[in-house]
Coordinates of C-alpha atoms and ligand atoms in Angstrom, one line a residue:
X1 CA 11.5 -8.4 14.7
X2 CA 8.8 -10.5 16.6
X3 CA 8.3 -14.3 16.7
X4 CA 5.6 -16.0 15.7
X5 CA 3.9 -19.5 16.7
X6 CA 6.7 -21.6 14.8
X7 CA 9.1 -19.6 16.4
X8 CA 10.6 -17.8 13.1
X9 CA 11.4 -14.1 13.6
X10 CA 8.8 -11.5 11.5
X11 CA 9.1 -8.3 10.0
X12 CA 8.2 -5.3 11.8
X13 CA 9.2 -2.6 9.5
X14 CA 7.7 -1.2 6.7
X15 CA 8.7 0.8 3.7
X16 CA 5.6 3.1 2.1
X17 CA 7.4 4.5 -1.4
X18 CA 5.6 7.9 -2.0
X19 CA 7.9 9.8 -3.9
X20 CA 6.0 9.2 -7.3
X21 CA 5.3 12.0 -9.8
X22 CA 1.7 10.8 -9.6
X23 CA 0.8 11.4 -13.8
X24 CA -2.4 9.2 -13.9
X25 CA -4.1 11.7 -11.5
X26 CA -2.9 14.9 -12.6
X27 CA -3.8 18.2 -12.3
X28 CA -5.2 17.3 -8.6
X29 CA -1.5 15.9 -8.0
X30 CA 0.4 18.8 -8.9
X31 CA 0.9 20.4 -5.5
X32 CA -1.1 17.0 -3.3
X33 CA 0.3 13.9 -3.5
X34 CA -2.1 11.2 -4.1
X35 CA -0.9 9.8 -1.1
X36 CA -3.1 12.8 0.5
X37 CA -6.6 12.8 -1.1
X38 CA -9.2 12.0 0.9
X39 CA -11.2 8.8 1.2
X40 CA -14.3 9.7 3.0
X41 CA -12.6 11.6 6.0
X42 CA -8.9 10.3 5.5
X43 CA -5.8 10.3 3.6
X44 CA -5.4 7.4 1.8
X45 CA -1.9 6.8 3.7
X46 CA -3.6 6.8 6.8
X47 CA -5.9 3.8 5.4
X48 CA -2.4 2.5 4.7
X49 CA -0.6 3.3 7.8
X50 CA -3.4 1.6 9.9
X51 CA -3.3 -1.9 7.2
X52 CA 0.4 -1.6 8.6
X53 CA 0.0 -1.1 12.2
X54 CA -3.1 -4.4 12.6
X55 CA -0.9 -6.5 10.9
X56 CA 2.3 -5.6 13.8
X57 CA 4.3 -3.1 12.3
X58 CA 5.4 -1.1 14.4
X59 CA 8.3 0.9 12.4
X60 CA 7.0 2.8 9.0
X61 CA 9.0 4.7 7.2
X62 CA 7.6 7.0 4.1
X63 CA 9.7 7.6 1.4
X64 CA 8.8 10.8 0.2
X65 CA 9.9 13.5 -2.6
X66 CA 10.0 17.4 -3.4
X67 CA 6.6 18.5 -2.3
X68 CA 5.4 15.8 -0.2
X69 CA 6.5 16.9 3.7
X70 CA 3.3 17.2 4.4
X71 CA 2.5 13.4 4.6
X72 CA 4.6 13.4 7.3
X73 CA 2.4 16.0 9.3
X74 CA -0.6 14.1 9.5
X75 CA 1.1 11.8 11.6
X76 CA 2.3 14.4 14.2
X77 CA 0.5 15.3 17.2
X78 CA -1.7 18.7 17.0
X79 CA -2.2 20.4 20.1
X80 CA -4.0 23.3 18.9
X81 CA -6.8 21.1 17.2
X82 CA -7.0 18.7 20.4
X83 CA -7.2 21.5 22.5
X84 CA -10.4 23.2 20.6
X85 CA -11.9 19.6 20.2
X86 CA -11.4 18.7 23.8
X87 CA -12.9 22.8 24.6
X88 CA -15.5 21.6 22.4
X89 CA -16.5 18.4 23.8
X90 CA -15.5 16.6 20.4
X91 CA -14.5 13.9 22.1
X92 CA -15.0 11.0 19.1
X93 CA -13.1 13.5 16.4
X94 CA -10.3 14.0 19.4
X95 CA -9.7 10.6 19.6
X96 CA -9.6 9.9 15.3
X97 CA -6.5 13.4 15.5
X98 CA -5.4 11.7 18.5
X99 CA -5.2 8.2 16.7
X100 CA -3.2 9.2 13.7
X101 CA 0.1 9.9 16.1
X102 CA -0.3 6.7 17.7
X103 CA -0.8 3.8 14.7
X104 CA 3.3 3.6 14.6
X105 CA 6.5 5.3 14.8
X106 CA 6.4 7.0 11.9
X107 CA 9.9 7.9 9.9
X108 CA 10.7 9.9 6.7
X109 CA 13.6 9.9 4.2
X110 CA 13.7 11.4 1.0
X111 CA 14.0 10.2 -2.6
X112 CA 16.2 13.0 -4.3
X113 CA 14.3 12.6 -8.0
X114 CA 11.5 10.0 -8.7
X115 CA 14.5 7.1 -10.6
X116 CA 11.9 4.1 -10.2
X117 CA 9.7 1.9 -7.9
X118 CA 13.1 0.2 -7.0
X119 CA 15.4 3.0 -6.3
X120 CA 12.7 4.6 -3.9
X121 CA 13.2 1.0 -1.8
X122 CA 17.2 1.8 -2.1
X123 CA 16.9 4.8 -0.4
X124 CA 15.5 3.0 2.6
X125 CA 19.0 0.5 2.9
X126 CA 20.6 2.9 6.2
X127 CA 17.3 2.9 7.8
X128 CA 16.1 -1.0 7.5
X129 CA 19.3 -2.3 8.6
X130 CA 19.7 -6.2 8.1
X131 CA 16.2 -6.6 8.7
X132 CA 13.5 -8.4 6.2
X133 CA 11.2 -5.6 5.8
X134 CA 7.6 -5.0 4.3
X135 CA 6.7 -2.8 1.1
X136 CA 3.5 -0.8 0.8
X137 CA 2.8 0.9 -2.5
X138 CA 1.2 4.7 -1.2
X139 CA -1.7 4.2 -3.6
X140 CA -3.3 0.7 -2.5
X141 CA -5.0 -0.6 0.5
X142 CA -6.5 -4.1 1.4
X143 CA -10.0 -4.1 3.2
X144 CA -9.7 -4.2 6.7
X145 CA -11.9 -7.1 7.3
X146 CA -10.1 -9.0 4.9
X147 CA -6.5 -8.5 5.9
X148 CA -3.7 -10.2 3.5
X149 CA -0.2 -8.4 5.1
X150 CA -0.1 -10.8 8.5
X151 CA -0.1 -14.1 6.1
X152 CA 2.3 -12.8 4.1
X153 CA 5.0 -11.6 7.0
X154 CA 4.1 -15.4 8.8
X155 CA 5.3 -16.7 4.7
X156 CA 8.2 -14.2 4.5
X157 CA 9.3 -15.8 8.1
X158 CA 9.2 -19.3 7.3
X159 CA 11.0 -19.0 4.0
X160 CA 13.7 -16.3 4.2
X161 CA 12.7 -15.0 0.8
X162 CA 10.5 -13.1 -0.8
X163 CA 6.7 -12.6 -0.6
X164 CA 4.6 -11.5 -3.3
X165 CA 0.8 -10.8 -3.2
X166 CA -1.2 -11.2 -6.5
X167 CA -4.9 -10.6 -7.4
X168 CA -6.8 -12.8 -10.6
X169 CA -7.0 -10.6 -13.7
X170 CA -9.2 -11.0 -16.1
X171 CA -7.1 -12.4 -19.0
X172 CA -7.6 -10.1 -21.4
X173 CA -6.3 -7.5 -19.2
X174 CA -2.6 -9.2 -18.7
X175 CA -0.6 -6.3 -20.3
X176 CA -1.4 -3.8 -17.7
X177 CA 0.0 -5.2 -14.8
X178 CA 3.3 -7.4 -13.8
X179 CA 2.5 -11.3 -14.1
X180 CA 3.9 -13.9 -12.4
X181 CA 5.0 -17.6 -13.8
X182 CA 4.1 -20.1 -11.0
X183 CA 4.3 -23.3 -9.5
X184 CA 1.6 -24.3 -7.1
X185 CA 2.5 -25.6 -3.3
X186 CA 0.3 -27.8 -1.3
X187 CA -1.4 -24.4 0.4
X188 CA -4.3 -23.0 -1.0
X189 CA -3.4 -19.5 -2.5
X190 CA -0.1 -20.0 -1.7
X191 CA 2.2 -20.3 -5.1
X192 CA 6.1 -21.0 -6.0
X193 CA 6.9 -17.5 -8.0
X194 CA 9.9 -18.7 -11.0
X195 CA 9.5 -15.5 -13.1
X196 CA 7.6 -12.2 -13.3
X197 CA 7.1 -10.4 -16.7
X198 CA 6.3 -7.0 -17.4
X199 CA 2.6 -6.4 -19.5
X200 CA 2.6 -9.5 -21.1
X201 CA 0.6 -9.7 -24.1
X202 CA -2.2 -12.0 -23.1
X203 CA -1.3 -14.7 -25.7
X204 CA 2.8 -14.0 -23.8
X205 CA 1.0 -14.3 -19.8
X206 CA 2.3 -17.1 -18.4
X207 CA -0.6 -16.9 -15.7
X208 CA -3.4 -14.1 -14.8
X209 CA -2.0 -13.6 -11.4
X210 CA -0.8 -9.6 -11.2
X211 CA 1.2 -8.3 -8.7
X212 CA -0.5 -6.2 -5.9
X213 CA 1.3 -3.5 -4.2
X214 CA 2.6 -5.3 -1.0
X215 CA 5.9 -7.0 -1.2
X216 CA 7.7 -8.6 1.9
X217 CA 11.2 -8.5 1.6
X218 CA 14.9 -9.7 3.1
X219 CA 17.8 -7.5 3.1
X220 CA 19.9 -8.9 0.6
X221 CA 17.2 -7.0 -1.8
X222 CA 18.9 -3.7 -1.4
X223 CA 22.6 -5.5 -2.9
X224 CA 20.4 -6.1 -5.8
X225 CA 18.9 -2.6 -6.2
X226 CA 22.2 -1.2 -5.9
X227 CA 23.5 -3.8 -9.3
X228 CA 20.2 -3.2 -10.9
X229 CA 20.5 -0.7 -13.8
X230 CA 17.8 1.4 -15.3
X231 CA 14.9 -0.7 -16.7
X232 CA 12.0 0.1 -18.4
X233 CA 11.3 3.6 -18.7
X234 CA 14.7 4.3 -17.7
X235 CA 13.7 4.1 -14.3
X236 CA 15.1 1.5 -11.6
X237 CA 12.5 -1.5 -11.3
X238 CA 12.2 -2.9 -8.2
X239 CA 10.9 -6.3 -10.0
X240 CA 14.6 -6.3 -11.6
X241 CA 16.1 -6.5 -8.4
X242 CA 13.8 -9.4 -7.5
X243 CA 14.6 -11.2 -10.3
X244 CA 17.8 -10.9 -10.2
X245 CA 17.4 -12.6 -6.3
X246 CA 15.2 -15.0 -7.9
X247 CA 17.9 -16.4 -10.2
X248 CA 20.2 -16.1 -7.1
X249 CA 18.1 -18.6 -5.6
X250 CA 16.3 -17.0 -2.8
X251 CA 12.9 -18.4 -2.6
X252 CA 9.8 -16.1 -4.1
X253 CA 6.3 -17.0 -3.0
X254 CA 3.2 -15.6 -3.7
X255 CA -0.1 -15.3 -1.5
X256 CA -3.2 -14.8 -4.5
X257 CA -5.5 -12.4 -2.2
X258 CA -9.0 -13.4 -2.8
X259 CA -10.5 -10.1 -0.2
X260 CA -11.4 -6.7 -1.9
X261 CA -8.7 -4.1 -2.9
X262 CA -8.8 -0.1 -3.0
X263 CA -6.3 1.2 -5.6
X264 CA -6.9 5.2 -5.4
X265 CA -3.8 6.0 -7.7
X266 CA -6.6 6.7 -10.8
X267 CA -9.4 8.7 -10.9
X268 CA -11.9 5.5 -11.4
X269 CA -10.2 3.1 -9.0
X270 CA -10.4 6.5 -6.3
X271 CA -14.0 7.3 -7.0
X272 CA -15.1 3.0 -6.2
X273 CA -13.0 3.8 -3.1
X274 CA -14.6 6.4 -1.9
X275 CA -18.3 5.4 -2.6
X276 CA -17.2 1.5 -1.7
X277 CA -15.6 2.8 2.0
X278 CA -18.6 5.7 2.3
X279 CA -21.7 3.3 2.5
X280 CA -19.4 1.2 5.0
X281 CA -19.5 4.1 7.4
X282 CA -21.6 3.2 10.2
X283 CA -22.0 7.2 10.6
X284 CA -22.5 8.3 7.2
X285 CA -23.3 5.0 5.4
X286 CA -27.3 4.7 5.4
X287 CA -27.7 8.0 4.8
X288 CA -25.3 8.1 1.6
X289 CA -26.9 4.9 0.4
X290 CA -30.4 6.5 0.4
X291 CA -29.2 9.3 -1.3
X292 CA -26.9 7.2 -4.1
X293 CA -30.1 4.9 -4.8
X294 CA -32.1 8.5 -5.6
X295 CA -29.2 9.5 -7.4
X296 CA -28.4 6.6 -9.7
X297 CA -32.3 6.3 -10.3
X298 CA -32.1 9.6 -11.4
X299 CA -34.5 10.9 -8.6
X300 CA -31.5 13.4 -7.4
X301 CA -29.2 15.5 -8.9
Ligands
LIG1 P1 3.5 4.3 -9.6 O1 3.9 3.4 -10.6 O2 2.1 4.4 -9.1 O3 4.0 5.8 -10.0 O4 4.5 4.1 -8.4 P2 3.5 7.2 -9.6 O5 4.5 8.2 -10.0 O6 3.1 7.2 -8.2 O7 2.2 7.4 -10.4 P3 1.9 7.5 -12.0 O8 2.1 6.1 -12.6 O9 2.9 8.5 -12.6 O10 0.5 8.0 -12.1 C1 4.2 3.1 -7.4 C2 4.6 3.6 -6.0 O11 6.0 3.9 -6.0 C3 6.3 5.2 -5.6 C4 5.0 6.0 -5.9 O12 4.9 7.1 -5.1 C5 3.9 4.9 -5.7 O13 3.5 4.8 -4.3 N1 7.4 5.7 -6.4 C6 7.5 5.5 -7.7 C7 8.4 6.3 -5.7 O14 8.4 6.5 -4.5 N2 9.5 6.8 -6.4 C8 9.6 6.6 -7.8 O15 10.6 7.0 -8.3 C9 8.6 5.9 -8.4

């Protein structure tokens, strides 16, 4: 762990569960995971990998299932492709292969069969140690000029408990995402978390704040994974654990995220990645603009 200004010791490891079956985005996921697909020039994990490593992680360990060892590769080194770049003189797309084996020190263990957001976190108890410890979902990244994991791991080390991130929903869209029930605090976009429901009816939502992928989390979490039987879906919810903490007493807190999120696990949410990141580029992005303007004005096709 590090310190930080207030002296309170902050996570430095990071969990990214990837050992999902991946249905929404089927058939592409049947032999890639989604963790994989490309956004622009890179896997989505990379995006992922790098929101961990600017925010001072420096320990990540994927989760990962039957068919997904090669998420792990793309964090090794490849001398065989740095050796034809450097022949070639590619010296910019030597350092981006180059970069990839340097953002952290990257881990793996496996998941044996996909039994819930929760049990994938279990699997991790050996590796984490005693440790509070960061979650990244494998299918959701914050933009990187609008950071939201380094407030959230400063929270996590002043209370000792857990730390949530939620985005607004629009109301009527409350029974597709987890909702919490709050309290405010005296900090802007910082909120007192006393319950979480599942897809609550909007008439049921006790708020429109969902829960985003990112979850900071102590130790005692994995106690409660182990006591936490199958949930909904039969699978092993890693918001049961929580709660069960919650009514333990460990503090929850929430940061609301007001920057802009990617979430690549559908095909819609992947597409608005890819052309949202792709006019950012500053090597491909005036170009790809000119052409989208033609395109959506139907001069191009
Ligand atoms: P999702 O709810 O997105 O599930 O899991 P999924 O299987 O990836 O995708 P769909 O819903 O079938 O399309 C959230 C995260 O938790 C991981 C997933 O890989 C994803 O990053 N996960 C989920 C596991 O690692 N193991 C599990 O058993 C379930």
């Amino acid at each position: 762990m590090t310190t930080n200004a207030s002296g309170a010791r902050r996570a430095v490891k990071a969990v990214i569960p990837a050992a999902g079956l991946a249905t929404r985005f089927l058939p592409a996921t049947k032999a890639v995971p989604k963790e994989l697909l490309p956004v622009v020039d890179r896997p989505v994990l990379q995006y992922i990998v790098e929101e961990a490593a600017a925010a001072g992680i420096t320990d990540v360990l994927l989760v990962t299932g039957r068919g997904k060892t090669s998420m792990v590769d793309h964090f090794d080194r490849r001398p065989d492709v740095e050796a034809r770049l450097e022949e070639k003189g590619d010296l910019e797309r030597l350092a981006e292969v180059r970069r990839t084996s340097e953002l952290a020190n990257i881990y793996t263990c496996r998941q044996g069969e996909p039994l819930g957001l929760g049990h994938a976190v279990g699997v991790a108890a050996s590796h984490i140690g005693g440790e509070p410890f960061a979650v990244l979902l494998g299918d959701e990244f914050c933009d990187v000029d609008e950071p939201l994991l380094p407030s959230m791991l400063d929270l996590q080390a002043q209370t000792g408990g857990i730390v949530l991130a939620f985005v607004e929903v629009d109301p009527s869209e409350t029974s597709r995402y987890g909702i919490a029930s709050i309290e405010t605090t005296d900090t802007e976009d910082v909120v007192k978390v006393t319950g979480l429901v599942e897809k609550p009816s909007p008439a049921e939502a006790p708020s429109n704040l969902a829960v985003l992928g990112r979850y900071v989390l102590p130790a005692t979490i994995f106690d409660a994974i182990a006591d936490t039987k199958p949930g909904s879906g039969g699978e092993i919810q890693l918001t049961d654990a929580m709660a069960a903490l919650l009514a333990d007493g460990t503090p929850v807190h929430g940061i609301v995220y007001r920057g802009h999120r990617y979430d690549t696990g559908m095909p819609l949410g992947y597409l608005q990645a890819v052309v949202q990141l792709a006019v950012k580029r500053p090597d491909l992005g005036e170009e790809f603009r000119r052409w989208l303007g033609e395109f959506v004005g139907g001069g191009k096709g």
